CSV table of C-alpha atoms in Angstrom, one decimal:
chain,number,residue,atom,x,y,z
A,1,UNK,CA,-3.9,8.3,21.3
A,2,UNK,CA,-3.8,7.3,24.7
A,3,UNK,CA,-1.7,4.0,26.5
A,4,UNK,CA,-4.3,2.2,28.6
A,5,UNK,CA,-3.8,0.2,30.8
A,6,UNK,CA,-4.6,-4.1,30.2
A,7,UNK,CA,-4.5,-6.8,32.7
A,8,UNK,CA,-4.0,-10.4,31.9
A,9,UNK,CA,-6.6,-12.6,32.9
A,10,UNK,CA,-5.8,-15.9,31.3
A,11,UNK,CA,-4.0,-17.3,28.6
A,12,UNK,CA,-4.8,-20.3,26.4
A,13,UNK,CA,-2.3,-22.4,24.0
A,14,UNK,CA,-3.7,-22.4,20.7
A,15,UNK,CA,-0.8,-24.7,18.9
A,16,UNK,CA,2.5,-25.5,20.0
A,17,UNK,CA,4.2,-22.2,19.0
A,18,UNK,CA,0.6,-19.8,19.0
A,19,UNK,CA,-1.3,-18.4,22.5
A,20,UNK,CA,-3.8,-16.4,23.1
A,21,UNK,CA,-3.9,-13.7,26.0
A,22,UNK,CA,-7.0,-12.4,27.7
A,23,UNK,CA,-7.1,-9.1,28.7
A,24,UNK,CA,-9.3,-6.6,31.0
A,25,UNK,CA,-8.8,-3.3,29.3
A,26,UNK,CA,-11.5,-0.6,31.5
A,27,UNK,CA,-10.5,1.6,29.4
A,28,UNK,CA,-10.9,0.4,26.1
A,29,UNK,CA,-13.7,2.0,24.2
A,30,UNK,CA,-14.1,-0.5,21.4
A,31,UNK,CA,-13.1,-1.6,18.7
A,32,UNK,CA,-14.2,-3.0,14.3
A,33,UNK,CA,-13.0,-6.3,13.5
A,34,UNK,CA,-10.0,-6.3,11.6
A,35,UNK,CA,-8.1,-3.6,13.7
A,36,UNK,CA,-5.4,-4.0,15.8
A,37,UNK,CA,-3.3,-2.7,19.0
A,38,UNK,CA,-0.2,-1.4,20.0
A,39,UNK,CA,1.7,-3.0,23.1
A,40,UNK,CA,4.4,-1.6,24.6
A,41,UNK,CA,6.8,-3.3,27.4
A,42,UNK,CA,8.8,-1.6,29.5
A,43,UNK,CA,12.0,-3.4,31.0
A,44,UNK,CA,13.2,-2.2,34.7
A,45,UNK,CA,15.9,-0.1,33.6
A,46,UNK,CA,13.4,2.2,31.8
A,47,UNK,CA,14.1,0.3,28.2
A,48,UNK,CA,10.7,0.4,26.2
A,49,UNK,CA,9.6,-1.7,23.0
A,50,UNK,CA,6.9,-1.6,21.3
A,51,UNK,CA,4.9,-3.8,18.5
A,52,UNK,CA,1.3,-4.2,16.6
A,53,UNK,CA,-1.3,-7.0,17.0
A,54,UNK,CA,-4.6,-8.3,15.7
A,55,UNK,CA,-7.0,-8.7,17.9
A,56,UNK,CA,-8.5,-12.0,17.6
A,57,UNK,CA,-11.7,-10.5,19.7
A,58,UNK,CA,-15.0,-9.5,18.1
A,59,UNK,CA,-16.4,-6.6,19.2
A,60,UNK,CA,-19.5,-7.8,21.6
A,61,UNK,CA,-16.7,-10.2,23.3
A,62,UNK,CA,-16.6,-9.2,27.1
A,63,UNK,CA,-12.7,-9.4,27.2
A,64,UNK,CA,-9.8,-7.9,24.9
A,65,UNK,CA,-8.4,-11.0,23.0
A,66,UNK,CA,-4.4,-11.2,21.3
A,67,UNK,CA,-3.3,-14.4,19.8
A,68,UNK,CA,0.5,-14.3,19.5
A,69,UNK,CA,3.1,-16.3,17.5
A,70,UNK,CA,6.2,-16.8,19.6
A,71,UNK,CA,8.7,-15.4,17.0
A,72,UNK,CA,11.9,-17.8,17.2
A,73,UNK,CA,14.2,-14.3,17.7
A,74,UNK,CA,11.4,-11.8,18.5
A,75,UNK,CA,12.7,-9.0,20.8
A,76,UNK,CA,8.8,-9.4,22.4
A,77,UNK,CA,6.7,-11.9,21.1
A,78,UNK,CA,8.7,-14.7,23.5
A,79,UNK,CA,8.4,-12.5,26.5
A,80,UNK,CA,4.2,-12.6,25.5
A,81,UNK,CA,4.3,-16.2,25.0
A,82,UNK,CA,6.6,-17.1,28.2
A,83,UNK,CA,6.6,-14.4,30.7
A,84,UNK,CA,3.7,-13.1,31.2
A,85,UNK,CA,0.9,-14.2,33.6
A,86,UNK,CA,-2.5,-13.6,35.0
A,87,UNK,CA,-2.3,-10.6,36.9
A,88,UNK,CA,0.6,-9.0,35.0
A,89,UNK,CA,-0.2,-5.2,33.4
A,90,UNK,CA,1.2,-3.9,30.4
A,91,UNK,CA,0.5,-0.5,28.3
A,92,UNK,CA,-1.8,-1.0,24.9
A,93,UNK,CA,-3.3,1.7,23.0
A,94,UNK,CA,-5.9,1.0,20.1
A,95,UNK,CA,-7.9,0.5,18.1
A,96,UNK,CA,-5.7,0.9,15.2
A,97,UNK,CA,-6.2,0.7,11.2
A,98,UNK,CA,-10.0,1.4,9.8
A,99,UNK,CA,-9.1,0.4,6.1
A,100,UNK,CA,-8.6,-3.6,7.2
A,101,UNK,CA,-11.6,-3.8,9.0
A,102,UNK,CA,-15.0,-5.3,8.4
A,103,UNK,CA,-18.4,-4.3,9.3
A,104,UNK,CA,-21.8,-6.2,9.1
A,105,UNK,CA,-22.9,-3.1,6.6
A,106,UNK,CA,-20.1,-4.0,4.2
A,107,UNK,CA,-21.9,-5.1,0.9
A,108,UNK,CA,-21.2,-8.5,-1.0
A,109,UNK,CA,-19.5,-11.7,0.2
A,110,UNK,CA,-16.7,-11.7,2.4
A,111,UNK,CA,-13.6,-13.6,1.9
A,112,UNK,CA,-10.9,-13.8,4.0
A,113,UNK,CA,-7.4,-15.3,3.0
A,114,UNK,CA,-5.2,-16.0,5.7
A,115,UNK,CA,-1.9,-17.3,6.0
A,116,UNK,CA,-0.5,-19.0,9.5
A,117,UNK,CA,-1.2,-16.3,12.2
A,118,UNK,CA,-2.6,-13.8,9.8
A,119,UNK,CA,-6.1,-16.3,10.5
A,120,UNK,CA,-6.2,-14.0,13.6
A,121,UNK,CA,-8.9,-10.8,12.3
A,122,UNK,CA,-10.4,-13.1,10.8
A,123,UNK,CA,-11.6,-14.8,14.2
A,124,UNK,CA,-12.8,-11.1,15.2
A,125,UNK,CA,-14.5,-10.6,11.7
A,126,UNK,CA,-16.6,-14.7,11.8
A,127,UNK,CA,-17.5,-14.0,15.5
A,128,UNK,CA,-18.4,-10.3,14.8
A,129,UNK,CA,-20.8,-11.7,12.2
A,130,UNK,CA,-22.2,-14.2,13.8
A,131,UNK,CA,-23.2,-12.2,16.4
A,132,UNK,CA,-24.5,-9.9,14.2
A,133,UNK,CA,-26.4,-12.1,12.3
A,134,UNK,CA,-25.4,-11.9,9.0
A,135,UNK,CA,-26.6,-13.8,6.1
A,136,UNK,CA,-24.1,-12.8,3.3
A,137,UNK,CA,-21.6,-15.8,2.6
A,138,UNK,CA,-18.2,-15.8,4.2
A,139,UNK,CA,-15.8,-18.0,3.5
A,140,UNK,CA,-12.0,-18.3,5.1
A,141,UNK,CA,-9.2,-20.1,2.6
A,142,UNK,CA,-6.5,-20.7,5.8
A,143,UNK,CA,-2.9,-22.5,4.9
A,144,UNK,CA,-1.3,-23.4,7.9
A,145,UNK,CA,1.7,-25.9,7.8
A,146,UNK,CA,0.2,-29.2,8.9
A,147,UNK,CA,-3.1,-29.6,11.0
A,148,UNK,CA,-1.4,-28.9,14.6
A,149,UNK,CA,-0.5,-25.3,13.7
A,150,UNK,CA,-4.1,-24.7,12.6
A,151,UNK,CA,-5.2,-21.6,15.0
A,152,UNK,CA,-8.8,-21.7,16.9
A,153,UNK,CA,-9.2,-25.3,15.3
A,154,UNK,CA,-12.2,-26.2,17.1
A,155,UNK,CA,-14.1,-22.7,16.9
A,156,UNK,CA,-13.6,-22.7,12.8
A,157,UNK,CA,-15.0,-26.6,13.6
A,158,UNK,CA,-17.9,-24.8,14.9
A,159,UNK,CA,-18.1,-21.9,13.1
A,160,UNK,CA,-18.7,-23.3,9.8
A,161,UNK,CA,-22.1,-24.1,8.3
A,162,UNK,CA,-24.6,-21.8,9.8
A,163,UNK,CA,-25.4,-18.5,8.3
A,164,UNK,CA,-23.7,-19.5,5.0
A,165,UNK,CA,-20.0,-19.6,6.7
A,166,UNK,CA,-17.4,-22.0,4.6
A,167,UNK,CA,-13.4,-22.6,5.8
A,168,UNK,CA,-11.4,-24.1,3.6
A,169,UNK,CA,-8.3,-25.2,5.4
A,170,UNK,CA,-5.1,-25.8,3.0
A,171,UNK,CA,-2.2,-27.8,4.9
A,172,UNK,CA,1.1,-27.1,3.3
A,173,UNK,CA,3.7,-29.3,4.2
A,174,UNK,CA,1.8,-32.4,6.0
A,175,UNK,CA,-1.6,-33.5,6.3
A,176,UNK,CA,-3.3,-36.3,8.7
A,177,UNK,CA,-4.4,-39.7,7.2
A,178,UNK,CA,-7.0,-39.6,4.4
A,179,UNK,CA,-7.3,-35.8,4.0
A,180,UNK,CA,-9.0,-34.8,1.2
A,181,UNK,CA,-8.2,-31.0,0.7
A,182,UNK,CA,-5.4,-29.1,-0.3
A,183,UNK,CA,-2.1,-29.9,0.3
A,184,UNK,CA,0.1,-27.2,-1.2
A,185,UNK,CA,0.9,-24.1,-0.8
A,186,UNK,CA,-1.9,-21.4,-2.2
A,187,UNK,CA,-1.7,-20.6,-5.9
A,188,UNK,CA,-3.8,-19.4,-8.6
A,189,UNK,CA,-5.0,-22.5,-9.4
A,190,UNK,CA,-7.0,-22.6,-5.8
A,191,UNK,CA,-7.5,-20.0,-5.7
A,192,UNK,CA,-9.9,-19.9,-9.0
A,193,UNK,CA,-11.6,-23.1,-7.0
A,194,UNK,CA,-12.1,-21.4,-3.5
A,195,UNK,CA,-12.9,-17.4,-4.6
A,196,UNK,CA,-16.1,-16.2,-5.4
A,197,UNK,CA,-16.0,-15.0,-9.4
A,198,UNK,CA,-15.1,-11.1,-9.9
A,199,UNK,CA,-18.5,-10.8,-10.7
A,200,UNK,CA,-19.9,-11.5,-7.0
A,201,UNK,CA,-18.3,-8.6,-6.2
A,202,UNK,CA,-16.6,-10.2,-3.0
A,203,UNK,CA,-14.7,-8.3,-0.8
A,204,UNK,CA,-11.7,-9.7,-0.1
A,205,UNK,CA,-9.2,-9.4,3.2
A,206,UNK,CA,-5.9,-10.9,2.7
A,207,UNK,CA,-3.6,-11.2,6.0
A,208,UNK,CA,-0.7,-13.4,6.0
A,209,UNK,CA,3.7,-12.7,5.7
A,210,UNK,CA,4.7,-10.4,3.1
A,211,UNK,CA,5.2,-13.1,0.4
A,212,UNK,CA,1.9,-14.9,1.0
A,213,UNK,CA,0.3,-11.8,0.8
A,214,UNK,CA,2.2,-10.7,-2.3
A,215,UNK,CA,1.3,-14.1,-4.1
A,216,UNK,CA,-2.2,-14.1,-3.4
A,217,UNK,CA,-3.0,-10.4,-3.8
A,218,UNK,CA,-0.9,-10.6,-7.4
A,219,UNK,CA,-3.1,-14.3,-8.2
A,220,UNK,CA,-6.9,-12.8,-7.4
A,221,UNK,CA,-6.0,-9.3,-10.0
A,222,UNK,CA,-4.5,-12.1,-12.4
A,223,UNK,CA,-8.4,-13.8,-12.3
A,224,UNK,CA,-10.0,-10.4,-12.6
A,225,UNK,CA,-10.5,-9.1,-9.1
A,226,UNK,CA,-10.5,-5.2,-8.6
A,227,UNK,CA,-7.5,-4.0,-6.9
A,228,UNK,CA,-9.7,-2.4,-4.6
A,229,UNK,CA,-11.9,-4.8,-3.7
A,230,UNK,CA,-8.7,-6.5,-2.2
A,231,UNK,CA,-7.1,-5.4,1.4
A,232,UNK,CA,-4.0,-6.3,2.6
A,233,UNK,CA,-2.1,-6.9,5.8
A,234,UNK,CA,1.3,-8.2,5.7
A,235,UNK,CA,3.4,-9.1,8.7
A,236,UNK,CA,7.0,-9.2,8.1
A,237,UNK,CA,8.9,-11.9,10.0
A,238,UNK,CA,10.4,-9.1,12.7
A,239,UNK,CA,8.8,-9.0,16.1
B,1,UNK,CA,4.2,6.4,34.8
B,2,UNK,CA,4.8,3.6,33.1
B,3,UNK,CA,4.5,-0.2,33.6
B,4,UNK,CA,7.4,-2.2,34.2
B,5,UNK,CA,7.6,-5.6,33.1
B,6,UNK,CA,9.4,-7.8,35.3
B,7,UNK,CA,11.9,-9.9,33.2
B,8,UNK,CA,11.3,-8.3,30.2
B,9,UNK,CA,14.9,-7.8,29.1
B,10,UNK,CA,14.1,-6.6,25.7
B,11,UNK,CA,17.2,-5.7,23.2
B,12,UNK,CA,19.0,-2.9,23.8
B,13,UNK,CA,19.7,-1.1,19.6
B,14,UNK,CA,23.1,-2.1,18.6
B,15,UNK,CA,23.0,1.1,17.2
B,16,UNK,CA,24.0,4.7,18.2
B,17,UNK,CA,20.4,5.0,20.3
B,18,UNK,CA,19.8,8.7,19.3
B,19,UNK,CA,19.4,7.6,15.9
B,20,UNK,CA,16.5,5.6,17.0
B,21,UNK,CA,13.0,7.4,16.9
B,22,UNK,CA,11.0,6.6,20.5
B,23,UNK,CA,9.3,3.1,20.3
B,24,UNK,CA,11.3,2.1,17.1
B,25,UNK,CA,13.2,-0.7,16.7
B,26,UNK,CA,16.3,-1.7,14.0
B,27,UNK,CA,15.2,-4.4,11.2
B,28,UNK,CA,17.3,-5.3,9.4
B,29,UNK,CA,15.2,-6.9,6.4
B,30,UNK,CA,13.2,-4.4,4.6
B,31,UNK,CA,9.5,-5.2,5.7
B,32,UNK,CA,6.4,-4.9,3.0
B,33,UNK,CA,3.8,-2.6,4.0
B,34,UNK,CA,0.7,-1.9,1.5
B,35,UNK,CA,-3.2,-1.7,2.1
B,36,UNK,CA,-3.9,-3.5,-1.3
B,37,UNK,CA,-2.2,-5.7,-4.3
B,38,UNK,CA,1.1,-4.5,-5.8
B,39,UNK,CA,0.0,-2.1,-9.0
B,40,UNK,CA,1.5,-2.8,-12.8
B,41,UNK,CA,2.9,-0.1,-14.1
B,42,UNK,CA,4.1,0.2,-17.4
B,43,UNK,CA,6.9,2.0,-18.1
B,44,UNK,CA,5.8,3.1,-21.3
B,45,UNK,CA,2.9,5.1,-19.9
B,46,UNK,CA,4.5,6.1,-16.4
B,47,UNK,CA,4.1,10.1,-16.1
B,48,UNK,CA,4.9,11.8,-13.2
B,49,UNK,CA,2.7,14.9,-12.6
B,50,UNK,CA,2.7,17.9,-11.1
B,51,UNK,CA,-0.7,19.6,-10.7
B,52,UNK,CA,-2.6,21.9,-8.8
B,53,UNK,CA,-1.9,25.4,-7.6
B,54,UNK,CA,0.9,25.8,-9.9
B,55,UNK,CA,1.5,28.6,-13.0
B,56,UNK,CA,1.5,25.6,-15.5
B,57,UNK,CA,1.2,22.2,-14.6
B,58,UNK,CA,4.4,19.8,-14.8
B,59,UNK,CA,4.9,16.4,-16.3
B,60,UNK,CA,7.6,13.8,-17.0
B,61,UNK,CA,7.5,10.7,-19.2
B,62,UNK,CA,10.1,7.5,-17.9
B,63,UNK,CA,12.4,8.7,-20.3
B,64,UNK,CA,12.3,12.4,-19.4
B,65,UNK,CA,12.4,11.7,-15.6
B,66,UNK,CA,15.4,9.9,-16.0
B,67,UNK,CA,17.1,12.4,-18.0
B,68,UNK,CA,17.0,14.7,-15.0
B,69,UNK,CA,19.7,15.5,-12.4
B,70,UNK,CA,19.8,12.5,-9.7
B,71,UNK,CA,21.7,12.5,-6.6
B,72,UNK,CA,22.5,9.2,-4.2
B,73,UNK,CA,21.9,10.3,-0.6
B,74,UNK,CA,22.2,7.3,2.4
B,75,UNK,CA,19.5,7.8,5.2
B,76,UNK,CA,17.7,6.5,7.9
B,77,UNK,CA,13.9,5.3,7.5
B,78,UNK,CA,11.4,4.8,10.0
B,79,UNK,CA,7.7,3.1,9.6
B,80,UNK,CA,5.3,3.7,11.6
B,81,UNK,CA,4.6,-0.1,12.3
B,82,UNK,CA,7.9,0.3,14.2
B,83,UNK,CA,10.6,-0.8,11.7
B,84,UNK,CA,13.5,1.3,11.0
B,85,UNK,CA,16.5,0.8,8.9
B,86,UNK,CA,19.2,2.9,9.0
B,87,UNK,CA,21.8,3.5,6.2
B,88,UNK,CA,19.1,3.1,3.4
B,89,UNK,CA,20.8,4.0,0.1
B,90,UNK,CA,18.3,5.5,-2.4
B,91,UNK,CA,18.7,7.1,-6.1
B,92,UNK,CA,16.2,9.9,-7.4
B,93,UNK,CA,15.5,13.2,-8.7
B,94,UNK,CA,14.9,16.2,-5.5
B,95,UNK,CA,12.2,17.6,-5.1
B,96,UNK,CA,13.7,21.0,-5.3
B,97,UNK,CA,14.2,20.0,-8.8
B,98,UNK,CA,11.2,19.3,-10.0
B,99,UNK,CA,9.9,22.5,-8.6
B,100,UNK,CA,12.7,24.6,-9.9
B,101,UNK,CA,11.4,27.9,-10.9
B,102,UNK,CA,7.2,27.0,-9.6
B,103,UNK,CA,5.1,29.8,-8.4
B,104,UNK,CA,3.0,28.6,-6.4
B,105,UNK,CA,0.8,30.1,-3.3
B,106,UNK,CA,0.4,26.4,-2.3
B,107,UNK,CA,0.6,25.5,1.6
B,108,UNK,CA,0.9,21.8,1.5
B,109,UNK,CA,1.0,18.9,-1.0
B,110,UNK,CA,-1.5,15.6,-1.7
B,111,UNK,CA,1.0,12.6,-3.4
B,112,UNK,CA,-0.8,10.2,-5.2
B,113,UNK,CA,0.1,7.0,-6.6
B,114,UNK,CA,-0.9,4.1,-9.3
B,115,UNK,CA,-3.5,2.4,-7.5
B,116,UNK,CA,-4.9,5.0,-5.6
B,117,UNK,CA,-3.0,5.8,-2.2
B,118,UNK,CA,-2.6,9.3,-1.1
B,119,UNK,CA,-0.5,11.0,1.4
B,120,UNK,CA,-0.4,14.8,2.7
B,121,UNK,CA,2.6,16.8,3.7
B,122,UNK,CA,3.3,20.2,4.2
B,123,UNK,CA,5.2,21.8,0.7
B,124,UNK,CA,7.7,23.1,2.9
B,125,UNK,CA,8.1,19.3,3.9
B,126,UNK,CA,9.5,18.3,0.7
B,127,UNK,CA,11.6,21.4,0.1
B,128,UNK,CA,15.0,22.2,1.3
B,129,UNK,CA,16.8,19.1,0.0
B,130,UNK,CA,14.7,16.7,2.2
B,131,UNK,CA,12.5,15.0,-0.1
B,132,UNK,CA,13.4,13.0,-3.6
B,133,UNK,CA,11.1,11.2,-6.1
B,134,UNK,CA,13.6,7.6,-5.6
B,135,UNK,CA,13.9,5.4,-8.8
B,136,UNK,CA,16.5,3.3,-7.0
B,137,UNK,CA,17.2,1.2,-3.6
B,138,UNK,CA,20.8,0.5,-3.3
B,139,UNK,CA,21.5,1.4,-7.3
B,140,UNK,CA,19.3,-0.9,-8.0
B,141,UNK,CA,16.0,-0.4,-9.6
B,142,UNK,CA,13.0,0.2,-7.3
B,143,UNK,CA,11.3,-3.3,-7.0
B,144,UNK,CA,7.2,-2.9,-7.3
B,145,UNK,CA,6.6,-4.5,-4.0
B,146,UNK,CA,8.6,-1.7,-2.2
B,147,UNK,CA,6.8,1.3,-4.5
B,148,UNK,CA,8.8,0.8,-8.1
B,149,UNK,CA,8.9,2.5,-10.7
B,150,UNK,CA,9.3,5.3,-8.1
B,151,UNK,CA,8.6,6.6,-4.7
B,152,UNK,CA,8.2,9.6,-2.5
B,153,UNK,CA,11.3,9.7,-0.2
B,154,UNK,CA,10.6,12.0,2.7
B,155,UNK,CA,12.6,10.5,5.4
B,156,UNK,CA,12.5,12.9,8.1
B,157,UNK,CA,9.1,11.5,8.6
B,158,UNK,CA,7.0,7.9,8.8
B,159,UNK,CA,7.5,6.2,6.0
B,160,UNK,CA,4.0,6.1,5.1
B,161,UNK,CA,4.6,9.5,3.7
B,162,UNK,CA,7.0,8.0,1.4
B,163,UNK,CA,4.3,7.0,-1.1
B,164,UNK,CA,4.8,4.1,-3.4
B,165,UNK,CA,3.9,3.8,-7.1
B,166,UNK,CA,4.0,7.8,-6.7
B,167,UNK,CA,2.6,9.4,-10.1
B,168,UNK,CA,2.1,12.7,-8.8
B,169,UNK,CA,1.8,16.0,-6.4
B,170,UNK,CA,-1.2,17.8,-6.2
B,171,UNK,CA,-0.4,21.9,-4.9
B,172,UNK,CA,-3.0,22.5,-2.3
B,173,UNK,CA,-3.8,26.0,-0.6
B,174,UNK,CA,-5.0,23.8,2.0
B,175,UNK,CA,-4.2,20.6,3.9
B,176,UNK,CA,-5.9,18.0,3.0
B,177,UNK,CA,-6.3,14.8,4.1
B,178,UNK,CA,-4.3,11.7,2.4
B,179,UNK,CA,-5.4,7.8,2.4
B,180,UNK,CA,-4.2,6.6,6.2
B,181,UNK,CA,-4.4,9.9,7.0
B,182,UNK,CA,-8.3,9.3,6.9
B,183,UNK,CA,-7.9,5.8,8.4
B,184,UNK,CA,-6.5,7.2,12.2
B,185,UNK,CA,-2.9,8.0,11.2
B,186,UNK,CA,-1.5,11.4,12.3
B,187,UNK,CA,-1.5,14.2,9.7
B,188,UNK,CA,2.0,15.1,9.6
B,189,UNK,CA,4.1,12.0,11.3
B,190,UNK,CA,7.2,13.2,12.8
B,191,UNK,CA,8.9,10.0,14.5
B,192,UNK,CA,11.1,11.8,17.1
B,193,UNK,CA,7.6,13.0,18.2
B,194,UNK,CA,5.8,9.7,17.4
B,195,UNK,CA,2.9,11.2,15.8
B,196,UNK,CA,1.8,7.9,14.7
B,197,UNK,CA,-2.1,8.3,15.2
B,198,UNK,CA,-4.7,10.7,15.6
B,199,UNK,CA,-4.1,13.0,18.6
B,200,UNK,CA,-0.5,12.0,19.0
């Protein structure tokens, strides 16, 4: 697979530690929601690094969209976040990963579970629906830490209602004044509220760290989900 | 020719670089990589398989497994998601062992696992002291989440090859195509070449 080459053409602050980068890829020939891309950096003295990211784009959107968490010791998620600028170039090849991706042909409901920054194929999947269409529900369960580090919060605003499209937003360790959902972190318990019944036949996209993934993944086949009705993708916390 | 990206420093591997595979880097946790929920198995009815073109099919119980020769080798691993870790320690039977004495006009193998996954490799691949059936990450027993009861070990190539949950190998006359194999990752997945997807 071939490294393109993607031009940054703006980049937005989507919480205090999250951005999103715009890109111009001429190259890229397209992509299903879900997938991601490799970047890959190279320092002046030759030194390369390379690492994988959702893209937060559907595929109708007229630009190539990352949305990146600054990583406290990352080696190149700070360099994303900081450094780079409209105008700047870097290498990406893609798209990568056809088992966590959705299509508007996929059959029954679709739920997505996302934890913090793993909310970000999920943007790609809503907008690729909407655009698209389609009438069978989708509903995203999203636990962020408190409602600041809640990605896109404005687009879910908007997203939700038409077409049959539900977020639930779970805010784990502080919530604003009066809130009304859930305040802890997901367990089986909410997850029996927020998931369609084994018997919808949903199909279900889990994205999140490693133990998020792990909890929820092991919770749905405890309330008699398939194993493979569920996908996983689990970020560890290198980067 | 590649891009440079002005102040990108990056971190040089604190590590003897020619252990390092082309766009890897170290980590030094041990990252969780699966397409789907962690599988039970039950130790009682864990078998470990070996099927296809073979004189007369092969299988273990736990118990049986255990019983044979095990060695403790230390390696380096690298996934394809870029992670390596270097000075793994791993317990488990070889390969060569299991197919002590097979005939077999097979070409290439198909590893499946509890829950479904699949991976190819060439036989010759697992032969020759380079791939083990592990049981055990640093002497202690495989946990589920990183492919326990037991996993392929294959290390000379991404770790995706190294299939979790592992319940069997299938003898093929042909390659064949395993699970991310199917879903844009390179057939055979050599690191030092980075074969990581289709048409590397």
């Amino acid at each position: 697979m071939d490294w393109l080459t993607a031009r940054v053409i703006s980049k937005r602050d989507e919480t205090p530690r999250v951005r999103s980068i715009v890109f111009d890829c001429p190259m890229w020939k397209g992509h299903m929601a879900g997938q991601h891309v490799d970047i890959r950096l190279t320092a002046e003295d030759g030194y390369q690094a390379q690492r994988s990211y959702s893209i937060a784009s559907s595929p109708e959107d007229d630009h190539l969209i990352l949305t990146i968490e600054r990583l406290q010791d990352g080696e190149v998620s700070p360099y994303l976040f900081d450094e780079l600028a409209p105008g700047d170039e870097l290498e990406m090849r893609g798209p990568i990963g056809r088992h966590f991706a959705w299509t508007p042909e996929t059959v029954g409901p679709l739920m997505m579970i996302a934890g913090g920054s793993g909310v970000v194929p999920f943007r790609a999947m809503l907008r690729h629906r909407r655009a698209n269409h389609v009438v069978t529900p989708a509903r995203l369960v999203y636990s962020a830490r408190t409602i600041r580090d809640v990605i896109y919060r404005e687009e879910l605003d908007d997203i939700e209602g038409p077409e049959g499209t539900e977020v639930v937003l779970v805010l784990t360790r502080a919530q604003p004044d009066g809130w009304k959902g859930f305040d802890r972190r997901i367990d089986a318990e909410i997850l029996s509220e927020v998931t369609w019944a084994p018997g919808d036949k949903p199909k279900t996209y889990v994205c999140g760290p490693t133990a998020f993934v792990e909890t929820v993944a092991n919770c749905l086949v405890d309330l008699g989900h398939e194993p493979e009705s569920i996908k996983t993708e689990r970020f560890g916390p290198t980067g | 020719m590649a891009i440079i990206s002005r102040g990108f420093i990056g971190r040089r591997p604190e590590v003897d670089p020619s252990r390092l595979p082309p766009g890897q880097y170290v980590a030094h946790d041990f990252p969780v990589l699966s397409a789907g929920p962690t599988p039970r198995i039950s130790l009682d009815k864990w078998r470990f398989e070996m099927t296809g073109l073979i004189d007369a099919p092969r299988s273990w119980s736990w118990d049986e497994f255990n019983a044979l020769p095990s060695e403790t080798v230390t390696l380096d691993i690298h996934c394809v998601t870029k992670w390596s870790k270097l000075d793994t320690t791993w317990t488990g039977v070889s390969v060569d062992t299991l197919l002590e004495g097979v005939v077999t006009e097979a070409t290439h193998i198909m590893a499946s696992s509890y829950g479904g996954y699949t991976t190819n490799l060439p036989l010759a691949d697992v032969m020759g002291g380079r791939a083990w059936v592990a049981t055990a990450y640093d002497k202690q027993l495989l946990h589920p989440e990183h492919g326990g009861p037991a996993r392929l070990l294959v290390p000379h190539l991404y770790f995706w090859k190294s299939a979790k949950w592992v319940r069997g190998i299938e003898l093929l006359a042909q390659d064949q195509r395993g699970f991310w194999e199917r879903n844009g990752y390179h057939d055979y997945g050599d690191p030092w070449r980075e074969q990581r997807y289709w048409g590397d």
